[in-house]
Short mmCIF file of C-alpha atoms in Angstrom, two decimals:
data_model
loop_
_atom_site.label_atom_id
_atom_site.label_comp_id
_atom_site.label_asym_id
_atom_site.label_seq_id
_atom_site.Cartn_x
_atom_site.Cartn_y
_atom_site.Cartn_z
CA UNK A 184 44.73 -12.59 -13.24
CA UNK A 185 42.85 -11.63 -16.27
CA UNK A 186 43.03 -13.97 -19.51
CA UNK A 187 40.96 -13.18 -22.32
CA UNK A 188 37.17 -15.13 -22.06
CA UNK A 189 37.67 -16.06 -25.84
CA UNK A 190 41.13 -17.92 -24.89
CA UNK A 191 40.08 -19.52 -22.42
CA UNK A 192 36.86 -21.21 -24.10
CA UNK A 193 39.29 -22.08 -27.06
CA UNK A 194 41.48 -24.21 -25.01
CA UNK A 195 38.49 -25.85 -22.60
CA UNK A 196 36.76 -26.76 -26.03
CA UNK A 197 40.04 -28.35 -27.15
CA UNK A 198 41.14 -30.07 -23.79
CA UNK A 199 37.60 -31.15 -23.59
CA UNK A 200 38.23 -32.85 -26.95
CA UNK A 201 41.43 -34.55 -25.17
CA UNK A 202 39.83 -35.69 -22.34
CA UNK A 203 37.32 -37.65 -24.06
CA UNK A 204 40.12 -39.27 -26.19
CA UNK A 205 41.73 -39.88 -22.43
CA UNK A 206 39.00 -41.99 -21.47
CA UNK A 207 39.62 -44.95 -22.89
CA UNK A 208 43.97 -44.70 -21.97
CA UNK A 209 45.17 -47.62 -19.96
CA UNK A 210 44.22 -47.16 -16.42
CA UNK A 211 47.90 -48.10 -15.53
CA UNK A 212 49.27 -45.05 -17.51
CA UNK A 213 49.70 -41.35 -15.97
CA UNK A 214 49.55 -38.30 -17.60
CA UNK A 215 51.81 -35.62 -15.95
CA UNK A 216 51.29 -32.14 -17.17
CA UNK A 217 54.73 -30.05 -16.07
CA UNK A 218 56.72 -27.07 -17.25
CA UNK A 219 59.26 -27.33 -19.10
CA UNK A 220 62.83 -27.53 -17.40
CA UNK A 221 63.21 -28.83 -13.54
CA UNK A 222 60.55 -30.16 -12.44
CA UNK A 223 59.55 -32.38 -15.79
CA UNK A 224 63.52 -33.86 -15.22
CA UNK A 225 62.77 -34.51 -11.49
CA UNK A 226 59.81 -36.68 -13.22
CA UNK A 227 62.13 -38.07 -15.78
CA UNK A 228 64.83 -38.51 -13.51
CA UNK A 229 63.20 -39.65 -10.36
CA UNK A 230 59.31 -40.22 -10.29
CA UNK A 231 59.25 -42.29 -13.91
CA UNK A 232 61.42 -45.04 -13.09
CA UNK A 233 60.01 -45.55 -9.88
CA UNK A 234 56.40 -45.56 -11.17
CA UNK A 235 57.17 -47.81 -13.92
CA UNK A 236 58.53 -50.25 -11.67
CA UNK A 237 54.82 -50.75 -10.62
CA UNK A 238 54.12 -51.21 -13.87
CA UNK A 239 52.75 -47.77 -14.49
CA UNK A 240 53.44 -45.76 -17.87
CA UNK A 241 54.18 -41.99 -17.38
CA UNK A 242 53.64 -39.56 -19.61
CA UNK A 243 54.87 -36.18 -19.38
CA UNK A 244 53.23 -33.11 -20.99
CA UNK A 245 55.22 -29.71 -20.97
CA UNK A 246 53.87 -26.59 -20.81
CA UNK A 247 55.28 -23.11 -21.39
CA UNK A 248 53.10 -20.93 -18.97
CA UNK A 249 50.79 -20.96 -15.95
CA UNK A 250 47.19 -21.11 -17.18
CA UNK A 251 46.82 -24.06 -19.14
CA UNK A 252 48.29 -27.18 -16.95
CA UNK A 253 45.79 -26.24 -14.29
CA UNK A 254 42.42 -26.51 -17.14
CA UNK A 255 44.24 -29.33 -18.71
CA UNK A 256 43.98 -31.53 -15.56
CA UNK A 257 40.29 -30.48 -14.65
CA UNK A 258 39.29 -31.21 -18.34
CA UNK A 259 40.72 -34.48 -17.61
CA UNK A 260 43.58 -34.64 -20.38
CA UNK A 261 46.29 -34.79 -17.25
CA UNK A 262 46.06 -36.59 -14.46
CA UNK A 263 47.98 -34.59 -12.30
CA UNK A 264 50.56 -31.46 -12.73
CA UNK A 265 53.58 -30.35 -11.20
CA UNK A 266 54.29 -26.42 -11.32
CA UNK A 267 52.85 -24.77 -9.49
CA UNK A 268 52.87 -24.04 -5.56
CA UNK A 269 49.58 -23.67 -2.65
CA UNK A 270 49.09 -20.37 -3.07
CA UNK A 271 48.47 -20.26 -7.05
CA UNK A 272 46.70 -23.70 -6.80
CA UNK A 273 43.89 -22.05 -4.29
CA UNK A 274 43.52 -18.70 -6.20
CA UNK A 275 43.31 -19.94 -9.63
CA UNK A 276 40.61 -23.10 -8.69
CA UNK A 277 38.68 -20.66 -6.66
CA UNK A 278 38.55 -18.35 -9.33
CA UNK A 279 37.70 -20.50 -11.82
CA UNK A 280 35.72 -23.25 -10.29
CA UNK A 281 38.02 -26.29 -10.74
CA UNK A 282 37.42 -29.17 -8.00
CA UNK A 283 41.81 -29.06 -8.19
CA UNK A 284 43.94 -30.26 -4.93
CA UNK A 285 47.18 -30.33 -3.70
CA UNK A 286 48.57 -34.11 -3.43
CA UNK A 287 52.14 -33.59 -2.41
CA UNK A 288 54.84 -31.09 -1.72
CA UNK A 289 58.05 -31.18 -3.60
CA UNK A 290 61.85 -30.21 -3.61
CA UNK A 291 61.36 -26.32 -4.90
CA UNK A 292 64.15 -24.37 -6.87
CA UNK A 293 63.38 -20.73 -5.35
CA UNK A 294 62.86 -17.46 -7.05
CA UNK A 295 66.11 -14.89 -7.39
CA UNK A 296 67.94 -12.26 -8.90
CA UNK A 297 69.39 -12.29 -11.83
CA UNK A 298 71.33 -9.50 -14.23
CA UNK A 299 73.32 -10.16 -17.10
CA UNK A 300 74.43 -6.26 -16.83
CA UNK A 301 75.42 -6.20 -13.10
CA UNK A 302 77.90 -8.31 -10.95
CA UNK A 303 76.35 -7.29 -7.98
CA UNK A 304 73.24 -5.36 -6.34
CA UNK A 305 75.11 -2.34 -5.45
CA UNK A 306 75.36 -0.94 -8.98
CA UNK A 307 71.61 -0.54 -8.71
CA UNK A 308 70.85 3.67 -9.46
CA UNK A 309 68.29 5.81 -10.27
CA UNK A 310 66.32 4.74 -13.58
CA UNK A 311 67.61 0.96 -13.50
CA UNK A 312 64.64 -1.68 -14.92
CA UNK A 313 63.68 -4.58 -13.16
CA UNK A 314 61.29 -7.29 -14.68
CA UNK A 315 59.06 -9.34 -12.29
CA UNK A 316 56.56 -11.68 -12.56
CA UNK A 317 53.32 -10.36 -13.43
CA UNK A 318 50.72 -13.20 -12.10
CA UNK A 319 49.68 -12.34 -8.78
CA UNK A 320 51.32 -14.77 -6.10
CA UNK A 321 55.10 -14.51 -7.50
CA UNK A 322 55.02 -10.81 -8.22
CA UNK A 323 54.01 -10.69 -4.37
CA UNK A 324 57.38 -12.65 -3.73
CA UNK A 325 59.46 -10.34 -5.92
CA UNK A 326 57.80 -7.22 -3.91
CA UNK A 327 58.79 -8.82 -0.44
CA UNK A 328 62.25 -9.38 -1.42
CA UNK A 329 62.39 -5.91 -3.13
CA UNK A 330 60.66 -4.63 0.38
CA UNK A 331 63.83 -6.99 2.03
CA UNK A 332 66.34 -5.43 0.08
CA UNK A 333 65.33 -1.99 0.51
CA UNK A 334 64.71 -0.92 -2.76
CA UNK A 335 61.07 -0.17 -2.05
CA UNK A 336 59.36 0.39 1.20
CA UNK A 337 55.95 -1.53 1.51
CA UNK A 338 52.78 -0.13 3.20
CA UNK A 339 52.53 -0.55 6.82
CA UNK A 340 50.55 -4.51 7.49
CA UNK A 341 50.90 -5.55 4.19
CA UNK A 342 49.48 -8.96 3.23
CA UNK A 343 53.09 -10.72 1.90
CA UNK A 344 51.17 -13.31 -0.25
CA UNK A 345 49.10 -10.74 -1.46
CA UNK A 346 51.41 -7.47 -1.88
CA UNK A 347 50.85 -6.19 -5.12
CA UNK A 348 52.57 -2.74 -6.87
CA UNK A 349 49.59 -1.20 -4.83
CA UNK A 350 51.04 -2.00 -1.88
CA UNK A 351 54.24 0.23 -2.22
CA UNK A 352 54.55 3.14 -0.16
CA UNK A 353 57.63 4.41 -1.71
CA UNK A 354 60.91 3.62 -3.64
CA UNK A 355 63.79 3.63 -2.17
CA UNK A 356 65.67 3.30 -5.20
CA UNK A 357 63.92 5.05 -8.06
CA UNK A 358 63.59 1.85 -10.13
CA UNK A 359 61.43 1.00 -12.47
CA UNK A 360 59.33 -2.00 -12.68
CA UNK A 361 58.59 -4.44 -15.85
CA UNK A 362 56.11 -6.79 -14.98
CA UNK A 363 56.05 -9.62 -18.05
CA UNK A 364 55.11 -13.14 -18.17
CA UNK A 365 56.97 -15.85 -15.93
CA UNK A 366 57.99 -17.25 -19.11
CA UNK A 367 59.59 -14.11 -20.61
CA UNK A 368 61.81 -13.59 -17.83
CA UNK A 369 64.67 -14.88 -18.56
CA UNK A 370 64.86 -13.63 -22.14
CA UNK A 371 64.25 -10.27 -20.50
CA UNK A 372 67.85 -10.05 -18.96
CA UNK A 373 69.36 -8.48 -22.32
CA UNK A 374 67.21 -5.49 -22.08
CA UNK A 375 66.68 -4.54 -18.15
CA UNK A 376 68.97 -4.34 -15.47
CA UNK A 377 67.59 -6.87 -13.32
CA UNK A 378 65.22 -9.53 -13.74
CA UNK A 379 63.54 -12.06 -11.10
CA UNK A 380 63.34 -15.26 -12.58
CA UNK A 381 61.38 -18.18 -11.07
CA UNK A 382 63.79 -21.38 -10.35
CA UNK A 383 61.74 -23.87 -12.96
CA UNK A 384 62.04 -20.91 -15.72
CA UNK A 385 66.31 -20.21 -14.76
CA UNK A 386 66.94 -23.67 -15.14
CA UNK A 387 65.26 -24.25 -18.65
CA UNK A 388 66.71 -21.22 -20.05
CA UNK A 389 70.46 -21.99 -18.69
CA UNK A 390 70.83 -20.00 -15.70
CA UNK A 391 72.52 -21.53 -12.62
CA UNK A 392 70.99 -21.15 -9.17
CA UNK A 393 74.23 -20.29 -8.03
CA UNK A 394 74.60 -17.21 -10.85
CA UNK A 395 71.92 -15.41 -9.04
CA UNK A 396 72.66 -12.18 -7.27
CA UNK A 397 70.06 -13.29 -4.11
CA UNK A 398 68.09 -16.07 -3.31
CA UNK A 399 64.83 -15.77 -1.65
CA UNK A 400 64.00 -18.07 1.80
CA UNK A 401 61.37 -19.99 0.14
CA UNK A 402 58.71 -19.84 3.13
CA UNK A 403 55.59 -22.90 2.99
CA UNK A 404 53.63 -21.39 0.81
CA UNK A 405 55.29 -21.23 -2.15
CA UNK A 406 56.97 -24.80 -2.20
CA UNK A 407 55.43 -26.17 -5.00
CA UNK A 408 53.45 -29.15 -5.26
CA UNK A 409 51.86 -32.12 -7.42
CA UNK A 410 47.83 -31.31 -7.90
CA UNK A 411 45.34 -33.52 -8.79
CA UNK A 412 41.72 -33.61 -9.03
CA UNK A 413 39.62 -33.48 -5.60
CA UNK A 414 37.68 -36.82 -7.05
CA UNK A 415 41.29 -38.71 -7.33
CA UNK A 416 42.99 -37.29 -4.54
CA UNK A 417 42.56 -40.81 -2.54
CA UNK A 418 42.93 -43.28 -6.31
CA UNK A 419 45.64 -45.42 -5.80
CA UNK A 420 47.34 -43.94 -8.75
CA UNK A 421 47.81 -40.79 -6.79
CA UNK A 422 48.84 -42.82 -3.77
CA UNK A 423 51.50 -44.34 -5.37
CA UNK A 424 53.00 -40.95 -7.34
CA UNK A 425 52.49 -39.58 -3.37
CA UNK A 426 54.57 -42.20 -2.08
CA UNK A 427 57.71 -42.13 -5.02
CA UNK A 428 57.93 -38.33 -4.20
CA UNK A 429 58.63 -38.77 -0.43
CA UNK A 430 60.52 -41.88 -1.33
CA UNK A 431 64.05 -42.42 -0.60
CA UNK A 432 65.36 -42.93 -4.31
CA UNK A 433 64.17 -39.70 -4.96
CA UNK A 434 65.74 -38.20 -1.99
CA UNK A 435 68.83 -39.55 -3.67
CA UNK A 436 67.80 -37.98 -7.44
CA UNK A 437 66.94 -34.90 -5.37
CA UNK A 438 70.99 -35.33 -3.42
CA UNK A 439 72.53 -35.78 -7.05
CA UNK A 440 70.69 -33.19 -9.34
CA UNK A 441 69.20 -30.78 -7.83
CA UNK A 442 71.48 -29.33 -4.79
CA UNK A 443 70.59 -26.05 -4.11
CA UNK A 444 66.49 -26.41 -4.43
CA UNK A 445 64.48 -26.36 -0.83
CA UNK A 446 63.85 -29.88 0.39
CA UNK A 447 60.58 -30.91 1.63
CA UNK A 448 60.06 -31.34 4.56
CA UNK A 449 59.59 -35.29 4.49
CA UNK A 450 62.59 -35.39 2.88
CA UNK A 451 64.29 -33.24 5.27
CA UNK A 452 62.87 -35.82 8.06
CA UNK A 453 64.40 -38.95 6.07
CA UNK A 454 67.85 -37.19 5.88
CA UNK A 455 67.87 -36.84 9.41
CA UNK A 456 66.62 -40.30 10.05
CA UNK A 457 68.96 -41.33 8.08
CA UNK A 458 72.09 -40.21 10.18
#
């Protein structure tokens, strides 16, 4: 992923600014750094009022892309964020340095199709657009399910967390592809055919889950997760926000607002326990 060395300086300098103003914040408070739509209402909804029961106080930051949330938290402006899944976690701190871990998994609305032009997949022709993510690890999903599909054939032993518009031996269907920011995606749908939009992004611009033309399987690596930094992995703050994610009340937020996302599988373990 490339971002602009000038960019990123500007917002370290400016989260470094916030995380000295951080310092002195009650210990019992939480900063939560989120993007906007699902997963900050799973916090609102389910994690908060749990939390605060301890006597925490939760604060929730949104963010509108992919880049910051993850500098934010190593600065030390967030204590922990939620957006992000294993795969994008590991490539972005190894690329960048940032001592960032995964603390726990969580319920995970899944990539799709989506057209605002089209009722179904079979009115795809020759010439028809389709936007996909352009950051490495979700425009690898869109490619698998494009592979899955048949639309494009990929090269023989391709990497499937990896596969990148490289990695195509040949279309099937002679679409075209419009990579854009996550973020854009759903705003793309008035101008290509079809657009995959990540779940978080659907949500917070009004899609449905259910309006989309085909789901992916979300496989391990991409359920997202909470990550914090490696130095507070084993604080009890991050204990306790652990423990009200695999909770049951938030099964039961999870059961009553969010049907159709991919359970974890600790709370796949307490439905079953629970029958």
């Amino acid at each position: 992923m490339f971002i602009a060395r000038r960019t990123i300086l500007a917002a370290i300098a400016g989260l470094a600014f916030a995380a000295s103003a951080s310092a002195a914040k009650d210990p019992k408070e939480i900063v939560i750094g989120t993007s906007a739509g699902p997963y900050a209402d799973q916090i609102k909804l389910g994690i908060k009022p749990i939390l605060e029961k301890q006597g925490y106080k939760i604060k929730v930051i949104e963010f509108n892309d992919y880049i910051q949330p993850n500098f934010a938290l190593a600065e030390g402006s967030l204590d922990a964020n939620v957006f992000q899944h294993i795969v994008y976690l590991t490539k972005f701190a190894t690329e960048h340095k940032l001592a960032l871990t995964d603390l726990v998994t969580i319920p995970t609305a899944p990539i799709a199709i989506y057209s605002k032009k089209h009722k179904s997949l079979t009115d795809v022709k020759d010439g028809s657009t389709v936007a996909l993510p352009n950051d490495p690890t979700n425009q690898a999903r869109a490619l698998v399910l494009l592979d899955q599909l048949g639309w494009i054939k990929l090269r023989e032993k391709f990497d499937p967390v990896r596969a990148s518009e490289k990695d195509i031996a040949s279309y099937q269907k002679k679409i075209k592809l419009v990579p854009l920011e996550a973020a854009q995606l759903p705003r793309s749908l008035q101008d290509v055919d079809y657009a995959f939009v990540n779940g978080n992004y659907a949500l917070a611009s009004g899609l449905k889950l259910t309006e989309a033309l085909v789901t992916e399987k979300i496989s391990p690596n991409y359920i997202n997760l909470v990550a914090v930094r490696s130095a507070d992995k084993q604080k009890q703050f991050a204990k306790d926000l652990a423990a009200a994610y695999r909770s049951p009340e938030f099964l039961a937020v999870t059961n009553k607002h969010f049907a159709g996302y991919a359970k974890t599988d600790y709370q796949l373990a307490l439905q079953a326990a629970a029958k």
